[in-house]
Coordinates of C-alpha atoms and ligand atoms in Angstrom, one line a residue:
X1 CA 60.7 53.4 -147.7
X2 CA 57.4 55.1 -148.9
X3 CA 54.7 55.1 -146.6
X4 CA 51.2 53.4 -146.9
X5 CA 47.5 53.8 -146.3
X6 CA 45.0 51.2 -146.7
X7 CA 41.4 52.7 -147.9
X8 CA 38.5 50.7 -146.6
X9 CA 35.0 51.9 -147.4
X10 CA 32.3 50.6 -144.8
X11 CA 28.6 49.9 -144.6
X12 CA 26.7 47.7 -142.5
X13 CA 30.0 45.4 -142.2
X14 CA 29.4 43.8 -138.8
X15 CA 29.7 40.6 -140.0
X16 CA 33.1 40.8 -141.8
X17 CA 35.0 44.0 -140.2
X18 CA 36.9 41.9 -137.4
X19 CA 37.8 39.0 -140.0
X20 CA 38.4 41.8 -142.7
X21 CA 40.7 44.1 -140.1
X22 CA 42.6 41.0 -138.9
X23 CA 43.4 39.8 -142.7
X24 CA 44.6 43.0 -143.4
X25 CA 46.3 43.7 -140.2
X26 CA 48.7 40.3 -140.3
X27 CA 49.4 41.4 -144.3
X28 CA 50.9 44.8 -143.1
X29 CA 53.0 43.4 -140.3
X30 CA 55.0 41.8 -142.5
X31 CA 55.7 45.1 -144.5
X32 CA 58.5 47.0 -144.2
X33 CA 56.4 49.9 -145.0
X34 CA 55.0 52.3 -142.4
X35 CA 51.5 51.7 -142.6
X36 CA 47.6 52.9 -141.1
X37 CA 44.4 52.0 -142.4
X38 CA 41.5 54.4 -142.4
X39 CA 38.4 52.9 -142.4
X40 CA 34.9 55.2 -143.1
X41 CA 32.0 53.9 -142.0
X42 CA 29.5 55.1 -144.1
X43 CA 26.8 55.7 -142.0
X44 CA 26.1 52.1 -140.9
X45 CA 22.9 51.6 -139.2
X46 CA 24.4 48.3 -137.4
X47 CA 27.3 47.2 -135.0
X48 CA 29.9 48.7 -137.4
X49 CA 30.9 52.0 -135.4
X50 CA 30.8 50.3 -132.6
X51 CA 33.4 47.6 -133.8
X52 CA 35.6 50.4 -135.8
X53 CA 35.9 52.1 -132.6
X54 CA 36.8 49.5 -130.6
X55 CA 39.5 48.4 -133.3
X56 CA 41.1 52.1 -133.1
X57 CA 40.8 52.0 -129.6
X58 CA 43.5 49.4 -129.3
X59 CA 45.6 50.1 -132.3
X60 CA 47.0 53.5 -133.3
X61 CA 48.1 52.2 -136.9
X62 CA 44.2 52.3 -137.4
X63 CA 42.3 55.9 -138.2
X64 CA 38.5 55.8 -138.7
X65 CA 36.1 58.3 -140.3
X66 CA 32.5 58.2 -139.7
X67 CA 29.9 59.5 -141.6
X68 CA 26.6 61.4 -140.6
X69 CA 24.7 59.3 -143.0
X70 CA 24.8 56.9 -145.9
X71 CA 26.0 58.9 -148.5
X72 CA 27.7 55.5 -150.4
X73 CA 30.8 54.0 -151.3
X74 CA 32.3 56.3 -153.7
X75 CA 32.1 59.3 -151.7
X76 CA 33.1 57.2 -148.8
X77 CA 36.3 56.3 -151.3
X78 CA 36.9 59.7 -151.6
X79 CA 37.0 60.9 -148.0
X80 CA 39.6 58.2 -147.4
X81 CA 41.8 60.1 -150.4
X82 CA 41.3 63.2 -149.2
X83 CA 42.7 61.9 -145.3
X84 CA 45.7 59.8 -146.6
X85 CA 48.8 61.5 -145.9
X86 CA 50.9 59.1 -147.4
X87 CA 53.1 58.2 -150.3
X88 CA 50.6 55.6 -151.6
X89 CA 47.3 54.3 -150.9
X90 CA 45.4 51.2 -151.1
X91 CA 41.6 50.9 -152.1
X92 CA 40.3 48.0 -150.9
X93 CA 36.7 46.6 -150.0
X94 CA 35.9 45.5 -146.2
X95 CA 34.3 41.9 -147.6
X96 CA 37.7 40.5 -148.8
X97 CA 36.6 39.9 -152.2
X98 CA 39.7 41.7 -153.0
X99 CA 42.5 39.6 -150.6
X100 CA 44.6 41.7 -148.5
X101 CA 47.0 39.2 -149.2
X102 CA 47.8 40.9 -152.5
X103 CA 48.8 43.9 -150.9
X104 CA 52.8 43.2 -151.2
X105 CA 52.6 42.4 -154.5
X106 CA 51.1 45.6 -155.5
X107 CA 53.6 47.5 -153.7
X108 CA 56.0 45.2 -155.4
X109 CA 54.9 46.2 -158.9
X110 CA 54.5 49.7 -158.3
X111 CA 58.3 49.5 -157.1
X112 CA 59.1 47.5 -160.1
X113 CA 57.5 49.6 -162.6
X114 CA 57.7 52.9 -160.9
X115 CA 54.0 53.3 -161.9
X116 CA 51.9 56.1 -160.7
X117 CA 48.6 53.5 -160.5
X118 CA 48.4 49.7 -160.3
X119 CA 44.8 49.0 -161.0
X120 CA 43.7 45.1 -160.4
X121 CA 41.7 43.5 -162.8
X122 CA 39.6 41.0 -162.2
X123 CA 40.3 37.6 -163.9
X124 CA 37.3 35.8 -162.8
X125 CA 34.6 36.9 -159.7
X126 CA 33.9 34.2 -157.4
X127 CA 30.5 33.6 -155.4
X128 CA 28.3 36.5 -157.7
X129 CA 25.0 36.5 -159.5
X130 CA 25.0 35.4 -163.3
X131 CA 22.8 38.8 -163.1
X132 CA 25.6 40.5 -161.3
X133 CA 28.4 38.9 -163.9
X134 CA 26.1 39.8 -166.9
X135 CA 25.4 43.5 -165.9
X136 CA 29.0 44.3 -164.9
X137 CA 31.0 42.7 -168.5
X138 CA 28.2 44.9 -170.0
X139 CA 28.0 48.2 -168.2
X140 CA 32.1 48.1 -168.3
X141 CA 32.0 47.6 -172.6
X142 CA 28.9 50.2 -172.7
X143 CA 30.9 53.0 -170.7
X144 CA 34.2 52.0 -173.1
X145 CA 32.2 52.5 -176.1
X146 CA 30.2 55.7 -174.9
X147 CA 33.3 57.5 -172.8
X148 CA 35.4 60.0 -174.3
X149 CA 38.1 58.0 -172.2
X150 CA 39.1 55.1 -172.4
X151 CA 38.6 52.4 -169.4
X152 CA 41.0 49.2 -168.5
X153 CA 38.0 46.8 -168.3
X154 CA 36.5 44.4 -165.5
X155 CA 38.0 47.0 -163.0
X156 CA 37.0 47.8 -159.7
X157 CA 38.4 50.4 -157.1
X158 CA 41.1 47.9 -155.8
X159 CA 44.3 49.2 -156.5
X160 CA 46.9 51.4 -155.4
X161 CA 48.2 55.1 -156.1
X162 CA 50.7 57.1 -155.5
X163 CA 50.9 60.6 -153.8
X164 CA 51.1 62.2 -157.2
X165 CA 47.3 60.7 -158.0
X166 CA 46.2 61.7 -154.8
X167 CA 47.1 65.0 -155.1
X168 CA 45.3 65.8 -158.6
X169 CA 42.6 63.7 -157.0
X170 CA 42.3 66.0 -154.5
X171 CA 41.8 69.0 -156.8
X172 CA 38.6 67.5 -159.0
X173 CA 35.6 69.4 -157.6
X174 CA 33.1 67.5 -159.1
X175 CA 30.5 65.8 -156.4
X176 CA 29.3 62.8 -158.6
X177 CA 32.3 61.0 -158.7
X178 CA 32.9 58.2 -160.5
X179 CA 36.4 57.1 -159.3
X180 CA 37.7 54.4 -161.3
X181 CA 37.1 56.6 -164.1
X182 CA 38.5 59.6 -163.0
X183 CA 41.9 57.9 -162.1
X184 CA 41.9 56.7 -165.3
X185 CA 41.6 60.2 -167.0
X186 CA 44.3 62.0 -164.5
X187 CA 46.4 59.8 -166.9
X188 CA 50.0 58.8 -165.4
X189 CA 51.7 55.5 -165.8
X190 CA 48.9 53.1 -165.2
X191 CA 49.6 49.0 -164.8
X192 CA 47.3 46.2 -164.5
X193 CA 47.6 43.8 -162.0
X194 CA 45.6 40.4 -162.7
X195 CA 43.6 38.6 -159.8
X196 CA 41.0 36.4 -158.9
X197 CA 38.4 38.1 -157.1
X198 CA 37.2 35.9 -154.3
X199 CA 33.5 35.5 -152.8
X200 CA 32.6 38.0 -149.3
X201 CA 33.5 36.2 -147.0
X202 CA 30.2 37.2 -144.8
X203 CA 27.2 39.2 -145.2
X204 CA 25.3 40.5 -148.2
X205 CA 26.4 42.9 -151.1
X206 CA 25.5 46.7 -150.4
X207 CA 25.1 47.2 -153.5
X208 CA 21.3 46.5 -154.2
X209 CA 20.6 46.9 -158.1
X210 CA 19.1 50.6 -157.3
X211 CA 22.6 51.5 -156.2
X212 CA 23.8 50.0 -158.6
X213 CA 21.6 51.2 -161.5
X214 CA 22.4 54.7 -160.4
X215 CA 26.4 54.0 -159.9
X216 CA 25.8 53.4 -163.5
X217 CA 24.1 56.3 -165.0
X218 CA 26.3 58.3 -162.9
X219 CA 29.0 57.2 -164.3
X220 CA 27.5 56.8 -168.0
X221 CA 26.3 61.2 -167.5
X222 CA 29.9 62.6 -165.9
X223 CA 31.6 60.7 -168.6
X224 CA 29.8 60.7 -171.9
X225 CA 28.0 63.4 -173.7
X226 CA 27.0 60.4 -176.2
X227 CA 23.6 59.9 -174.9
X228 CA 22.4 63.5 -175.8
X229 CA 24.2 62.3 -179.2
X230 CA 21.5 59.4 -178.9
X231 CA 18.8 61.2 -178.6
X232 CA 19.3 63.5 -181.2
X233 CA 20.2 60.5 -183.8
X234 CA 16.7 59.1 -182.7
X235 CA 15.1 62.0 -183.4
X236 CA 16.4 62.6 -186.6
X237 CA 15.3 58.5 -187.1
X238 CA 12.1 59.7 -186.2
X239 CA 11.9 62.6 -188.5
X240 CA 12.9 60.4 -191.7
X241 CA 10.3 57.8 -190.8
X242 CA 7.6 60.1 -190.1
X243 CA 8.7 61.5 -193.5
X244 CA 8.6 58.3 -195.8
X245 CA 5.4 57.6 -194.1
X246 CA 3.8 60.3 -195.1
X247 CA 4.8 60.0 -198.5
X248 CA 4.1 56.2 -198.4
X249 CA 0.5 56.5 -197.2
X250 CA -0.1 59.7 -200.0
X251 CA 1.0 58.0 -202.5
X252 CA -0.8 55.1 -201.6
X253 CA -4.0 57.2 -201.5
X254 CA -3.4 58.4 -204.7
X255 CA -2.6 54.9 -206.7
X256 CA -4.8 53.0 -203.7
X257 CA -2.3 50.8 -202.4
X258 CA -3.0 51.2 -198.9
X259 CA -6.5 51.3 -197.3
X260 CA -5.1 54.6 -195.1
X261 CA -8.4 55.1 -194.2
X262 CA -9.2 52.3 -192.2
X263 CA -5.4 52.7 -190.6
X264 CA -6.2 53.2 -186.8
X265 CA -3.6 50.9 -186.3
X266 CA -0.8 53.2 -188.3
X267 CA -1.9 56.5 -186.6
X268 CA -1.9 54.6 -182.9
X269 CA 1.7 53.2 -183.9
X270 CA 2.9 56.7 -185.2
X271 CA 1.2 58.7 -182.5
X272 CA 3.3 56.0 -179.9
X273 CA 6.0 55.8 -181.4
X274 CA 6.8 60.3 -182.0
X275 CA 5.5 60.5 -178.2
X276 CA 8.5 57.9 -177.1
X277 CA 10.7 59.1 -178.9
X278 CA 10.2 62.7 -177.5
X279 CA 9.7 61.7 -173.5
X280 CA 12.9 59.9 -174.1
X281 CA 15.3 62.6 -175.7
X282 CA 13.4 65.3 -172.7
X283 CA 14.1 62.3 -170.1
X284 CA 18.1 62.2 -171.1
X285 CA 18.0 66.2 -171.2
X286 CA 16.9 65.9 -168.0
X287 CA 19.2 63.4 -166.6
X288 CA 22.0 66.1 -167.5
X289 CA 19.9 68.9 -166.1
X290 CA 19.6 67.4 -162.8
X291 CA 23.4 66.8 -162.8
X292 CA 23.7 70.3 -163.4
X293 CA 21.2 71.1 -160.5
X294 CA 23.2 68.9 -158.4
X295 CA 26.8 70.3 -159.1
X296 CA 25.8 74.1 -159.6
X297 CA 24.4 73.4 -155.9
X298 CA 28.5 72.4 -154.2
X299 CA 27.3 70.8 -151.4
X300 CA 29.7 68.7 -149.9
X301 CA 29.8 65.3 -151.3
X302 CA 29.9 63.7 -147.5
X303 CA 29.4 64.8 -144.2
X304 CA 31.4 63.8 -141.2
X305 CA 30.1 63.1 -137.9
X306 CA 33.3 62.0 -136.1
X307 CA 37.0 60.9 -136.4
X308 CA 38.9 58.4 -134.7
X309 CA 42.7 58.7 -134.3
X310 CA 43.0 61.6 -137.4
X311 CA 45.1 64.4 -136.5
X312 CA 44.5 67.1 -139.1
X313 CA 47.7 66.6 -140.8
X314 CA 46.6 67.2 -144.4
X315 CA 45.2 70.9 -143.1
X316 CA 48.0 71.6 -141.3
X317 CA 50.7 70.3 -144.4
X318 CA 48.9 72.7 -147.0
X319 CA 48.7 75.7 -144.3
X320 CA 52.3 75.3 -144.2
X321 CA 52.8 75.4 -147.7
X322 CA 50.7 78.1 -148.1
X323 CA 53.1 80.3 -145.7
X324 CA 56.2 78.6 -147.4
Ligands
UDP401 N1 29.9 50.4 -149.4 C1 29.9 51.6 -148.8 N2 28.7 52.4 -148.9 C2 27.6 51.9 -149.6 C3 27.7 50.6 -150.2 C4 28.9 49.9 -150.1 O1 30.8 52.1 -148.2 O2 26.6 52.6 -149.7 C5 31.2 49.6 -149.2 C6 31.0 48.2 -148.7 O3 31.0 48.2 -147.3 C7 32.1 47.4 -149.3 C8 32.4 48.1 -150.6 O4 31.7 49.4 -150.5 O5 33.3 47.6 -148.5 C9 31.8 47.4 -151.8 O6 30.5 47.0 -151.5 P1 29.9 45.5 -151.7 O7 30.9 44.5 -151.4 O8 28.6 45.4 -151.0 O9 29.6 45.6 -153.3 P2 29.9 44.3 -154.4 O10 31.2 43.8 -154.1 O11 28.8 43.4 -154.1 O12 29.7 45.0 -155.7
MG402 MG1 31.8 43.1 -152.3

């Protein structure tokens, strides 16, 4: 019987951990599975460690990781990969908009299927913003269009993988990591599973639209080279039109069909309009440069401060191997 880890990225979850650990707690005593939970507190500013500790105090099953600072959920996603020392591994979120209670069902596909990734996909989101709706069917169709890979849409980090994923998971260096997208490019047998994704059960989103905005672009830079492609299309746009404008207005001095002379309007437009143009392609050269600056710099993508109930494991298995 493979064994399981459930992944559960933290932050500021006071008001739904002990709801949220119970939930998941009665699902995996009904598993045949051996099975831990590793939660990572990601730098929580309120009763969250405190609660975590207490919960791995009284029950070995759970392992918690906690981290120096907020460094946010993906890297908190990916700490939790690189601790599971299991056959398979659940991502889940702590607000229970993704229901434990689908938990045996995934491993029931995976069996079924034999599939290296179930990934859930959401069939409708309950208790969310029509801003929140709108920006996610969009940003999901934008990145499908713009990525050299190709996403499963309206996908979130809920699923499960296998050892296999985790493993090749563990070798990509890059720090900016956009996870859903990089399971999807390891490539392996992938299935859907289809859900309805419920309403948090308490607290507010952590995802403000700043985090948001930039979980986007991230993901948008490390996975498309199409905006620099953009920029140099609207350039060449700009060329062409600065082109049959200046043909336009010389003829039309010529044969006096424009009054160019009186155009303050015209220049102000062109003068606008080249400037834009330009401050946008540098600003997208940019974006890439600073992801550049950021990667060429390997720092680590999290710190951690403390662990509860984590024997190195993982360290010790690849020592091994490297002697074997
Ligand atoms: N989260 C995190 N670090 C952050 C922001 C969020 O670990 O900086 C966790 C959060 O505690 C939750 C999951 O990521 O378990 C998803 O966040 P949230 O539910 O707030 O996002 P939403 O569902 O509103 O998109
Ligand atoms: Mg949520």
């Amino acid at each position: 019987m493979k064994t399981l880890t459930i992944i559960v990225p933290c932050y500021n979850e006071e008001a739904v951990i002990t709801e949220s650990y119970r939930r998941t707690k009665q699902v995996i005593q009904q598993l045949p599975n051996q099975t831990e939970i590793i939660y990572i507190n990601d730098g929580s500013q309120d009763n969250t460690r405190l609660l975590l500790n207490e919960i791995a105090a009284q029950d070995p099953q759970v392992k918690v990781l906690h981290f120096s600072r907020n460094f946010g959920h993906q890297p908190a996603v990916t700490a939790g990969i690189h601790h599971c020392t299991t056959d398979l591994a659940i991502i889940i979120d702590a607000d229970m908009q993704d229901p434990p209670e689908l938990i045996p069902d995934l491993l029931e596909l995976q069996e079924q299927e034999q599939a290296n990734v179930v990934y859930c996909v959401r069939k409708s989101r309950d208790g969310e913003s029509f801003f929140k709706l709108l920006s996610a069917k969009l940003f999901y169709r934008v990145m499908n269009s713009m990525s050299e890979v190709s996403f499963p849409l309206d996908t979130g980090d809920f699923r499960l993988i296998d050892r296999k994923v985790m493993d090749e998971f563990d070798r990509l260096k890059e720090r900016g990591k956009y996870i859903r997208g990089l399971i999807s490019w390891l490539g392996f047998k992938q299935v859907p599973f289809y859900y309805e994704r419920e309403a948090r059960i308490a607290g507010e989103t952590k995802y403000p639209l700043s985090k948001m905005f930039k979980f986007a672009s991230n993901a948008l830079l490390y996975f498309s080279k199409k905006p620099l492609k953009l920029a140099m299309s609207m350039g060449f746009t700009a060329v062409v039109v600065g082109i049959i404008l200046a043909i336009w207005f010389i003829l039309g001095k010529i044969y006096g069909f424009t009054n160019a002379d009186s155009g303050w309007t015209s220049i102000i437009i062109a003068v606008i309009f080249f400037g834009g143009v330009q401050l946008i392609t540098v600003g997208v050269l940019g974006q890439y440069i600073g992801i550049l600056f950021d990667e060429i710099k390997a720092r680590p993508e999290y710190v951690i401060e403390e662990k509860k109930g984590i024997e190195e494991l993982k360290e010790l298995r690849s020592q091994v191997e490297r002697f074997v």
